[in-house]
Coordinates of C-alpha atoms and ligand atoms in Angstrom, one line a residue:
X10 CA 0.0 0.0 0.0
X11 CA 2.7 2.5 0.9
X12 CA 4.7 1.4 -1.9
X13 CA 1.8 2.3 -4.1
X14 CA 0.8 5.5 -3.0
X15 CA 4.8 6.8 -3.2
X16 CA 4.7 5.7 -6.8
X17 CA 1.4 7.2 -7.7
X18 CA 2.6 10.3 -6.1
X19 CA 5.6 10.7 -8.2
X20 CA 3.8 9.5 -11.4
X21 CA 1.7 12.7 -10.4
X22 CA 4.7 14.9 -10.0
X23 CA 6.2 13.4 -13.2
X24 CA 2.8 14.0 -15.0
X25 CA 2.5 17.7 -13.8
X26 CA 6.1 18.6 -14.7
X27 CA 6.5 17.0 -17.7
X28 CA 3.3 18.3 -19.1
X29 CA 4.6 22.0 -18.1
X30 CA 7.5 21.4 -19.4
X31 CA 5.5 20.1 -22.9
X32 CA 3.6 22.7 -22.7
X33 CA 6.0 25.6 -22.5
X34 CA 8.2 24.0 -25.2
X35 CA 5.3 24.3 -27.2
X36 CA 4.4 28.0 -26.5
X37 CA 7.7 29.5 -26.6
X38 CA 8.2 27.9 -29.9
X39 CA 4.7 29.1 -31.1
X40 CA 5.7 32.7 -29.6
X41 CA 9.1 32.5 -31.7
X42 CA 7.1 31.1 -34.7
X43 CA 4.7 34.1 -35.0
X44 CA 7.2 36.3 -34.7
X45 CA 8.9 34.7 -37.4
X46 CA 6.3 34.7 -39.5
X47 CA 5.7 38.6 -39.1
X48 CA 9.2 39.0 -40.6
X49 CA 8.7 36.7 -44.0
X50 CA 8.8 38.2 -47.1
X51 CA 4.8 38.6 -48.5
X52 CA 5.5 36.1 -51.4
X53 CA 5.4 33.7 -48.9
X54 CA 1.8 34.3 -47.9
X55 CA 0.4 32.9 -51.6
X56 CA -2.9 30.6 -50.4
X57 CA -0.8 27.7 -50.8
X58 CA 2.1 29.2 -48.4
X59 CA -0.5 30.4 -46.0
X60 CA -2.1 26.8 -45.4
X61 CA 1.1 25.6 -45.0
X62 CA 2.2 28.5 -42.1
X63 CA -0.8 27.6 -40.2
X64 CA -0.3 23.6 -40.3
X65 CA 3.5 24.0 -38.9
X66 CA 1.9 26.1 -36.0
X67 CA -1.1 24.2 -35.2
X68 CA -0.5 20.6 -35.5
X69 CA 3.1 20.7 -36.2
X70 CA 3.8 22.5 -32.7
X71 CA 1.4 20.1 -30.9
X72 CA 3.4 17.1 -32.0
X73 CA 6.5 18.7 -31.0
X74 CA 5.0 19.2 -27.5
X75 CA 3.5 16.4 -27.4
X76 CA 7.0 14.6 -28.3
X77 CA 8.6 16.5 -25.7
X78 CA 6.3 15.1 -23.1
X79 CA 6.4 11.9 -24.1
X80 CA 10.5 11.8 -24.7
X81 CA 10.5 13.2 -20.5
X82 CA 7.2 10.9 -19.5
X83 CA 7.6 7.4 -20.7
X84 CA 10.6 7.2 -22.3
X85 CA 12.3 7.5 -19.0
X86 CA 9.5 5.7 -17.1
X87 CA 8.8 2.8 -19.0
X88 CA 12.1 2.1 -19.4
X89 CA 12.8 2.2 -15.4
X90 CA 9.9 0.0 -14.9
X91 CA 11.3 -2.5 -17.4
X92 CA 14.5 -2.6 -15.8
X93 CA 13.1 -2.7 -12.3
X94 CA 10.9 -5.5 -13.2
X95 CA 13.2 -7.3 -15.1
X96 CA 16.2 -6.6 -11.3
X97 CA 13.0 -8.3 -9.0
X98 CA 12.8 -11.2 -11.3
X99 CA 16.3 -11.9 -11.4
X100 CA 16.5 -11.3 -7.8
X101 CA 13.7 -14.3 -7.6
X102 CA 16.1 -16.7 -9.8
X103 CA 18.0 -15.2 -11.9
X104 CA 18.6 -18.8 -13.2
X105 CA 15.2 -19.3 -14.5
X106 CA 15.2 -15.5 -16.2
X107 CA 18.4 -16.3 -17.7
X108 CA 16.7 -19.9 -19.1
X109 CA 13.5 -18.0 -20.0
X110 CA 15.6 -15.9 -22.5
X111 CA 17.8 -18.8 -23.4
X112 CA 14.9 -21.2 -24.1
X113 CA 13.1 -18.4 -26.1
X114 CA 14.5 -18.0 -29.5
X115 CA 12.1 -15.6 -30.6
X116 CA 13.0 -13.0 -27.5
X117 CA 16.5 -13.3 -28.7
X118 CA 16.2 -12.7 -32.2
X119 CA 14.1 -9.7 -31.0
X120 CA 16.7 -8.6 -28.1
X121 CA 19.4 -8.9 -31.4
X122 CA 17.1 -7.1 -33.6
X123 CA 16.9 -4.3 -31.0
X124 CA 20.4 -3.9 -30.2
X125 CA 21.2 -3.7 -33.9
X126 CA 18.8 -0.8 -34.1
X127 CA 19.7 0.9 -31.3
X128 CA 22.8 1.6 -33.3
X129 CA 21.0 3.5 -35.5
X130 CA 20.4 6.6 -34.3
X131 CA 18.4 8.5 -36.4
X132 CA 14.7 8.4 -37.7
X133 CA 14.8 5.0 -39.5
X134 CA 16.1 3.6 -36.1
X135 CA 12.5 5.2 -34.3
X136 CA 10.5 3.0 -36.8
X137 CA 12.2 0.1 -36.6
X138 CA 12.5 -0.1 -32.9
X139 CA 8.6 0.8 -32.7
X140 CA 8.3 -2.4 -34.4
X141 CA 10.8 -4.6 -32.4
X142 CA 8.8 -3.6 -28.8
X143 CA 5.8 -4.6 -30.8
X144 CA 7.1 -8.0 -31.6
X145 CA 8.8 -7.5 -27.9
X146 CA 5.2 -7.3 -26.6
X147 CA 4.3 -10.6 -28.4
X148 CA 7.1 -12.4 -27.2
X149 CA 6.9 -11.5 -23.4
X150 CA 3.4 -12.6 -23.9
X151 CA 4.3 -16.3 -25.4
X152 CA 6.7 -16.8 -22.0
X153 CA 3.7 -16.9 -20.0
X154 CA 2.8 -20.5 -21.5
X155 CA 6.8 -21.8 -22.1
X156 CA 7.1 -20.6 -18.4
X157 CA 4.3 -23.1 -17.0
X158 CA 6.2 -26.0 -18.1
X159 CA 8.9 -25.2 -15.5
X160 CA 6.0 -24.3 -12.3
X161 CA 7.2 -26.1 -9.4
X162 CA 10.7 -27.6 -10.8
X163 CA 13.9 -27.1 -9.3
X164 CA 15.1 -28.1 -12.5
X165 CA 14.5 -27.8 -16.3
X166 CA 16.3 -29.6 -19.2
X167 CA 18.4 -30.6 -16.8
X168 CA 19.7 -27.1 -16.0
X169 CA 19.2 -26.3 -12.1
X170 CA 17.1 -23.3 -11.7
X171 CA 17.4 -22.6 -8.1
X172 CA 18.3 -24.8 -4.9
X173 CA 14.9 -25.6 -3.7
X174 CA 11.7 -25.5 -5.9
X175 CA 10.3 -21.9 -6.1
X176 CA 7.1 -21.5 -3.4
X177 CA 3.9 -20.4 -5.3
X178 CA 4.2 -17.4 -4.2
X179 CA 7.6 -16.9 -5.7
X180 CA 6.6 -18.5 -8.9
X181 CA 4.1 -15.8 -9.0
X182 CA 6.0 -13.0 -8.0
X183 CA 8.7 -14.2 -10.7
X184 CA 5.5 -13.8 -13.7
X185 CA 4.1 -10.8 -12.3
X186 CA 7.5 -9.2 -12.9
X187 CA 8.3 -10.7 -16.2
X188 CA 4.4 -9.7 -17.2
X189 CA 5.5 -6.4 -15.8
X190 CA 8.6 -6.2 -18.3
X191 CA 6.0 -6.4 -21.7
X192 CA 3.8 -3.8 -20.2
X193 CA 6.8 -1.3 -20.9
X194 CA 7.4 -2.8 -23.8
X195 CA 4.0 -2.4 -25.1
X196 CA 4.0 1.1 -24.0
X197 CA 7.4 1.7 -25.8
X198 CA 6.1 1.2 -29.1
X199 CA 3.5 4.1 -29.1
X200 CA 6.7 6.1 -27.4
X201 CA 9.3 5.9 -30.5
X202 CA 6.4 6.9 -32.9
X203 CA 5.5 9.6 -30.7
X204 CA 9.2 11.0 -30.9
X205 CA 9.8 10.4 -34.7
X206 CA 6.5 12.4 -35.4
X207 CA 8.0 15.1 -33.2
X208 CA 11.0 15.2 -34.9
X209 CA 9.9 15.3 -38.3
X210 CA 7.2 18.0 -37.1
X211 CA 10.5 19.8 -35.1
X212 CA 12.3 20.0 -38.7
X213 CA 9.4 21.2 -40.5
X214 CA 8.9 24.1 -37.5
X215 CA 12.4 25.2 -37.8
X216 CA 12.7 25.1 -41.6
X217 CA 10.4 28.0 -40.9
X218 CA 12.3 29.4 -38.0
X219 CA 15.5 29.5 -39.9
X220 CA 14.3 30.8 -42.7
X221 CA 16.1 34.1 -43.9
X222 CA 13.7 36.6 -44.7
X223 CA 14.9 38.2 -48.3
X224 CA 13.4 41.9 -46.9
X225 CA 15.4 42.5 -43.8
X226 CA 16.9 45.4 -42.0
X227 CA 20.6 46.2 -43.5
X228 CA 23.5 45.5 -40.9
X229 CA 24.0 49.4 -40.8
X230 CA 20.9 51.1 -41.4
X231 CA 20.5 54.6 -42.8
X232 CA 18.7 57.3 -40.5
X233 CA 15.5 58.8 -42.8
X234 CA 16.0 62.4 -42.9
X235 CA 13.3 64.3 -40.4
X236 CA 11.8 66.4 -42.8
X237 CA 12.6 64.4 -46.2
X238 CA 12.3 66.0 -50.0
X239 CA 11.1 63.6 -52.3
X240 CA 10.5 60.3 -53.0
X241 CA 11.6 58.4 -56.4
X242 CA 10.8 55.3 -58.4
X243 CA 14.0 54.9 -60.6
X244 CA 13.8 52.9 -63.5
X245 CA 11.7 50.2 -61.6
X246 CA 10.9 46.6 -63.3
X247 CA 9.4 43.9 -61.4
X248 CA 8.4 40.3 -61.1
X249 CA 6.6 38.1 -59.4
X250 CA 7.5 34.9 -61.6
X251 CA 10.5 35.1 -63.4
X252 CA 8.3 34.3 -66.9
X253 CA 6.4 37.9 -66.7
X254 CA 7.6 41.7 -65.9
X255 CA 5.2 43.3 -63.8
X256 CA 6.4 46.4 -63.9
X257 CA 8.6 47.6 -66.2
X258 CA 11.0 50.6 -66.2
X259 CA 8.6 53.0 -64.2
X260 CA 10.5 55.9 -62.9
X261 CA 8.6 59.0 -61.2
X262 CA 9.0 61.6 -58.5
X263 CA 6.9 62.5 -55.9
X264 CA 7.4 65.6 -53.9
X265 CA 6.9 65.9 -50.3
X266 CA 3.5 67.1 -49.8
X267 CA 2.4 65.8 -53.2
X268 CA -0.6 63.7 -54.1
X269 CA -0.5 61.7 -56.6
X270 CA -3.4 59.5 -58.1
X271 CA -2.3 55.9 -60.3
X272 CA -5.2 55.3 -62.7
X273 CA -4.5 52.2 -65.4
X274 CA -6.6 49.3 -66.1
X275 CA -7.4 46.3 -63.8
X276 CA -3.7 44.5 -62.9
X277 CA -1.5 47.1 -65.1
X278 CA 0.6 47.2 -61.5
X279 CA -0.8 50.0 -59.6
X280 CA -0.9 48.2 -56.1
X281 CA 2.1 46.5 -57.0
X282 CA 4.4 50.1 -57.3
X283 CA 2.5 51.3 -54.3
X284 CA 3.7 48.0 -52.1
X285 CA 7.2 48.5 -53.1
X286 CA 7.9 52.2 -50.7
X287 CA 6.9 49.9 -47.7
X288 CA 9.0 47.6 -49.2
X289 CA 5.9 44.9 -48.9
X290 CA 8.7 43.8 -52.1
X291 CA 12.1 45.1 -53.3
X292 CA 12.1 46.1 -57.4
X293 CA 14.0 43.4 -59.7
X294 CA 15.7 46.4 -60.9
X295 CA 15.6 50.0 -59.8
X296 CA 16.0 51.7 -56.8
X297 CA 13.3 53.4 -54.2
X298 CA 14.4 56.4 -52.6
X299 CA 13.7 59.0 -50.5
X300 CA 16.5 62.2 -50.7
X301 CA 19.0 59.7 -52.2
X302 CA 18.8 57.0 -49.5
X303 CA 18.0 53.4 -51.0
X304 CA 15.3 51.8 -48.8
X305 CA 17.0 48.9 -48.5
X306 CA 19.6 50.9 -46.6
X307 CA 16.9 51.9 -44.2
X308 CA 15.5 49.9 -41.2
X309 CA 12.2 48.8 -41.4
X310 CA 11.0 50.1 -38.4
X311 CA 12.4 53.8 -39.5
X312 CA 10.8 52.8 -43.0
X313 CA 7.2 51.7 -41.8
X314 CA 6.4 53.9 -39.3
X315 CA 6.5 56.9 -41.7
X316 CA 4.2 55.1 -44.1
X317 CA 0.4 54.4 -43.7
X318 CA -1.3 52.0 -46.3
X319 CA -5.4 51.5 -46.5
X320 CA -6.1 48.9 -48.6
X321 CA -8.8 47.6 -50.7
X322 CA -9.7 45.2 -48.4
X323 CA -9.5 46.4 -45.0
X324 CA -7.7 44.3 -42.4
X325 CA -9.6 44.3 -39.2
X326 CA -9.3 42.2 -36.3
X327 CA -11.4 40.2 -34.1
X328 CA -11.5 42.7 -31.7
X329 CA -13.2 45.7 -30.4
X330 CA -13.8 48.6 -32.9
X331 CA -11.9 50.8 -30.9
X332 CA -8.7 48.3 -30.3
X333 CA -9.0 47.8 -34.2
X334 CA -8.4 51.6 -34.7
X335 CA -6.2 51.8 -32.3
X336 CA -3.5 49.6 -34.1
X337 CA -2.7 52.7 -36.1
X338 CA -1.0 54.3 -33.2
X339 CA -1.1 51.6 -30.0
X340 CA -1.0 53.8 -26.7
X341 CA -3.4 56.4 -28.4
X342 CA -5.9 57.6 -25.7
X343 CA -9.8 57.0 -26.3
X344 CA -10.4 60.4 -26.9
X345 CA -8.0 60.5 -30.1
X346 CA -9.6 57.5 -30.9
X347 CA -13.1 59.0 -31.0
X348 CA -11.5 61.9 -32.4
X349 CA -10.0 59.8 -35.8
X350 CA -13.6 58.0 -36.1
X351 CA -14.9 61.7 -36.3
X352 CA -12.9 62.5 -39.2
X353 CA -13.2 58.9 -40.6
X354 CA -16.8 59.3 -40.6
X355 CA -17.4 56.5 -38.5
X356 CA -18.0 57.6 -35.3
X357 CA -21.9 58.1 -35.5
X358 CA -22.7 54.5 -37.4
X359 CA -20.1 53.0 -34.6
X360 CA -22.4 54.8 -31.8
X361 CA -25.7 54.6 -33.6
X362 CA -25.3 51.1 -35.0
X363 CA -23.2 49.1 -32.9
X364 CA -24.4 47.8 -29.9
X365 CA -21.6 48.0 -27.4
X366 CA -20.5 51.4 -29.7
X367 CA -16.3 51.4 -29.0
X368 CA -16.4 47.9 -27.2
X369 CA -17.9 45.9 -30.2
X370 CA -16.5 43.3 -31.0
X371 CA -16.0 43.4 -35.1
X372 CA -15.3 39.3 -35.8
X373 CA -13.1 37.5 -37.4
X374 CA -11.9 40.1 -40.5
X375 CA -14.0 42.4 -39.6
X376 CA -17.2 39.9 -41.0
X377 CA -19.4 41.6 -39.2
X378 CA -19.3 44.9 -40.2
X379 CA -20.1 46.6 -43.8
X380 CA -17.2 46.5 -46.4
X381 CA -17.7 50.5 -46.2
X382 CA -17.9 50.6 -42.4
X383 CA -14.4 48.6 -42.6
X384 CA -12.9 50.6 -44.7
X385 CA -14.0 53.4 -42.7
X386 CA -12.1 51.9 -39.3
X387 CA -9.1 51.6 -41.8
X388 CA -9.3 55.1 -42.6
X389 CA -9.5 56.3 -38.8
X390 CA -7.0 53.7 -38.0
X391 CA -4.6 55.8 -40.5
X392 CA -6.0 59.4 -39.9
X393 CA -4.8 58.6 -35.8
X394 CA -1.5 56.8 -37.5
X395 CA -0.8 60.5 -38.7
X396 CA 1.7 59.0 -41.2
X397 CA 4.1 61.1 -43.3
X398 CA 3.6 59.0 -46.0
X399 CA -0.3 58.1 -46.7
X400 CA -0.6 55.0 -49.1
X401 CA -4.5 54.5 -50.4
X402 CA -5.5 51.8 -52.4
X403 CA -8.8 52.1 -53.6
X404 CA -9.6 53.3 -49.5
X405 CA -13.0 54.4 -50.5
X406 CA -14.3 52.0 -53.1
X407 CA -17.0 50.8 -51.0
X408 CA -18.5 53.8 -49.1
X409 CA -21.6 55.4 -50.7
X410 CA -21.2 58.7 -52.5
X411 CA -22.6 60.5 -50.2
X412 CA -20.7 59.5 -47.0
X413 CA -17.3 59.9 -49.9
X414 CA -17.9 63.2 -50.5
X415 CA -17.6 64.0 -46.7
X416 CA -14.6 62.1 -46.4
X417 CA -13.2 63.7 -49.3
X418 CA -13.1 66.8 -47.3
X419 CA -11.5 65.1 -44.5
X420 CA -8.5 63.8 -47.0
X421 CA -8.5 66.9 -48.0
X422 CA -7.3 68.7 -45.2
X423 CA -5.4 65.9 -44.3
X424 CA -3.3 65.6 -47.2
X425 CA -2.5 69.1 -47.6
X426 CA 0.8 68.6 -45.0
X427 CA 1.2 64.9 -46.2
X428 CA 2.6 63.0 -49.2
X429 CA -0.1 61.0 -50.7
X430 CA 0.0 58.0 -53.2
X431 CA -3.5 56.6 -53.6
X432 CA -4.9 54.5 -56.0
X433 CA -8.7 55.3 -57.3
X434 CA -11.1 53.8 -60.0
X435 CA -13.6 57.1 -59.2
X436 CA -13.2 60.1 -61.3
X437 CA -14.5 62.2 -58.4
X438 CA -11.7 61.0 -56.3
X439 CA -9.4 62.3 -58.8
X440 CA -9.7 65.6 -57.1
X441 CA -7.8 65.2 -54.5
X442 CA -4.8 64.8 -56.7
X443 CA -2.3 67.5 -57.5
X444 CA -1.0 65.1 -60.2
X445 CA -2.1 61.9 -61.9
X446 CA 0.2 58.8 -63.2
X447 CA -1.8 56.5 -66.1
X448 CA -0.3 53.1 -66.0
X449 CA -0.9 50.9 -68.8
X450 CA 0.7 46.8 -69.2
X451 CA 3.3 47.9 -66.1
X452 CA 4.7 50.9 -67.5
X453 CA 3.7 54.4 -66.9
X454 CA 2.4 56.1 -70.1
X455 CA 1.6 59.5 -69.2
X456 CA 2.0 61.7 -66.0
X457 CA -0.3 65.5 -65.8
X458 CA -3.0 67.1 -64.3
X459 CA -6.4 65.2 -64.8
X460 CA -7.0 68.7 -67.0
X461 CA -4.0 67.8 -68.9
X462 CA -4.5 64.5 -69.6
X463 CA -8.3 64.9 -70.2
X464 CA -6.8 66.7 -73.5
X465 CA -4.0 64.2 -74.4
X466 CA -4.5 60.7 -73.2
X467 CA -6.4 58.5 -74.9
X468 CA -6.5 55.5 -71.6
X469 CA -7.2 58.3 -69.0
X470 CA -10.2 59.9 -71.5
X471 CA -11.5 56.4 -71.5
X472 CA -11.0 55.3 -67.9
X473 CA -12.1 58.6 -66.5
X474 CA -13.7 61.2 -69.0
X475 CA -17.1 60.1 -69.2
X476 CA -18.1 59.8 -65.7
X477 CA -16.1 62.7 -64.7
X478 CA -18.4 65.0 -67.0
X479 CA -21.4 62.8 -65.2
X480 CA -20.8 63.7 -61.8
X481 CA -19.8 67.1 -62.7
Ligands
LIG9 P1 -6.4 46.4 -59.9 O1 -6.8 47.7 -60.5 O2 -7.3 45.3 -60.3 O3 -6.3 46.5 -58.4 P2 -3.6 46.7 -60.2 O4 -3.2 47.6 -61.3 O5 -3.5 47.2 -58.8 O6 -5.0 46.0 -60.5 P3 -1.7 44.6 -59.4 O7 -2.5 44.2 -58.2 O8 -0.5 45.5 -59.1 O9 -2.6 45.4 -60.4 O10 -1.3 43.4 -60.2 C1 -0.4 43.5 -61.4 C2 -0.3 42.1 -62.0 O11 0.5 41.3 -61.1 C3 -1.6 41.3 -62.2 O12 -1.5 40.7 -63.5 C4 -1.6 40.3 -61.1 O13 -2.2 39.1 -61.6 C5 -0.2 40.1 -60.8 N1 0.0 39.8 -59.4 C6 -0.4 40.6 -58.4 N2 0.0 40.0 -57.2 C7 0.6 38.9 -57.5 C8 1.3 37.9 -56.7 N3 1.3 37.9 -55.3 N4 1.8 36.8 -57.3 C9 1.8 36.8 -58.7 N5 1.3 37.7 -59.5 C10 0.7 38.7 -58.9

């Protein structure tokens, strides 16, 4: 009884820390996964690549854990148990355990089979041993019947197996303990393929880990100028696959405290110029500056926290509409929260409409709220970002006219001491610009005034013109 309840006590110990200890492996590796994963390069997250990141951090992590538990729980404890069992029965007669293997071919080719695996230690070795404590299992439980023959003897095939004939009780004693070695051995089985699915889920984790992102911070970055003069596109080409050039020898200036509209036809490379200044990509060729500087000679931090991109599709979180604005500027009070959903336009439907107002939660993407109600959180979430460099793509393609036009004066006044790039399908939005780029098949074909071009482009007369007269 008292042996009993010391062992169940330290199985429970055992249990509770290696669990922890499974555990924590687990989450530190999951906290230095994510982070990882922040720092990849974009063309990594293609729907394929995405899938793939998610199944090395869900089940991939949980193998490793549960490997880890499993290498510090049973592979240490069965093991002991075998050995423990295997020290009492000797100590009963060591003569009859050393018959028992002797008289059982089958546990020796297995023993033989083990101990040439053993050698092998790598991941072919974990499957093969798996399968000799199977056959382990099988042969620990054929002694039970060779073992009866020999009940009661002193001696057996003439060999002596003890000085006097084993009691009963010893007899059973001797087969509780040999019974007690398979158990182990059973267990042992499940154990190695445990640890080999661990390992190969460890490899696939850290392939990840040690990946090298291609869009990294330069060993010695370059301060950004405080106030800085202009930004330029130099003779940019670009591609995604090596088989097509998605942009191709763009070059352009934009002045501080310029904005600048991109009008071209659907996938002519508009959001695809306007991801490299963040450097969501680095240009084939070419070179992105700011006064001179290459942004590949600045940090990323110095880079992206001048920069404030809306896109199309506005990422929200699953989280409260205020915490989702808040991302533009984390730390920023309530009140300047309130204060960019003012100038967003989205304070009164966030009051009016939401039930917990500020405290709603918005679900997963943002599902529950209106694509113009996201994009209007994405637009508060940049207006409190107050960025140097505003980035819109297509930021107001889903709001109604009437709520645009408001936020048009908003932008308004907002650009005026910002450079902005934006990226618009809507004549009226056009307005805002001081300049407009027409993009055509990756290059740019003309640069002017919408005035300008109204008179000498042909693309912009047909992608804007008409409606343009409309709404005026
Ligand atoms: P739209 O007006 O429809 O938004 P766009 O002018 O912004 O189009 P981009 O999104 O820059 O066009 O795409 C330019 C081209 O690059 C398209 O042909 C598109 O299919 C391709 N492309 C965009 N993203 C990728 C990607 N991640 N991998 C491969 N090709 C891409």
């Amino acid at each position: 009884l008292v042996g009993t309840i010391i062992k169940n006590l330290f199985r429970v110990a055992n249990l509770v820390l290696v669990a922890q200890l499974g555990e924590t492996v687990a989450y530190e590796l999951r906290k230095a996964y994510f982070a990882q994963v922040l720092r990849l390069d974009l063309a990594e997250f293609s729907d394929r690549g995405r899938g793939d990141l998610m199944t090395r951090c869900t089940s991939d992590l949980g193998h490793v854990g549960q490997g880890v538990q499993v290498l510090f729980g049973q592979a240490v404890r069965e093991p002991l148990k075998a050995i423990a069992c295997f020290a009492m029965a000797a100590w009963f007669s060591w003569r009859l355990l050393a018959l028992t293997v002797f008289v059982l071919p089958i546990a020796v080719l297995g023993i033989r089979w083990l101990a040439k695996s053993l050698k092998r230690a790598n991941r072919r070795a974990m499957e093969e041993l798996s399968g000799v404590f199977e056959s382990l299992t099988e042969t620990l439980g054929g002694i039970r019947v060779i073992l009866s023959l020999v009940l009661g003897a002193a001696t057996m095939f003439g060999v002596k197996i003890s000085d006097t004939a084993l009691t009963h009780g010893q007899m059973t004693a001797f087969f509780a303990m040999l019974a007690g070695m398979g158990d182990p051995a059973r267990r042992l089985s499940g154990v190695f393929g445990a640890i080999q699915r661990a390992s190969v889920s460890a490899e696939r984790v850290y392939a990840v880990l040690d990946r090298r992102p291609a869009i990294a911070d330069p060993p010695s970055p370059t301060p950004l100028p405080t106030e800085w003069k202009a930004l330029r596109f130099e003779g940019i080409s670009f591609q995604y696959t090596p088989d097509r050039l998605t942009l191709e020898d763009v070059s352009l200036e934009v002045k501080s405290g310029e904005t600048i509209a991109l009008v071209g036809p659907n996938g002519c490379g508009k959001s695809t110029l306007l991801s490299l200044p963040p450097r969501l990509y680095d240009p084939s060729e070419g070179v992105v500056s700011i006064d001179g500087i290459d942004l590949r000679d600045v940090s990323l931090d110095d880079l992206r926290g001048r920069i404030g991109v809306v896109s199309q599709q506005a990422q929200l979180m699953n989280l409260s509409v205020a915490d989702n604005i808040a991302f533009g500027r984390p730390g920023a009070t309530h009140d300047e929260i309130v204060r960019a959903a003012q100038q967003a336009h989205a304070h009164r439907f966030i009051t009016e409409r939401l039930a917990a107002g500020y405290d709603t939660l918005v679900g997963p993407g943002g599902g529950r709220l209106s694509g113009g109600q996201r994009q209007r959180l994405a637009l508060a979430r940049a207006i409190l970002r107050d960025p140097e460099l505003l980035i819109l793509d297509e930021a107001t393609s889903q709001i109604d006219v009437e709520s645009e036009q408001l936020i048009h004066k908003t932008l308004t006044a907002f650009m005026r001491v910002r450079t902005t790039l934006l990226i618009t399908h809507r004549p009226s939005t056009l307005t805002l610009a001081d300049r407009v780029v027409v993009m055509d098949a990756g290059r740019v074909i003309d640069v002017g005034t919408p005035d300008e071009l109204a008179d000498r482009c042909d693309l912009f007369r047909r992608l804007c013109c008409q409606p343009l007269r409309e709404s005026a």
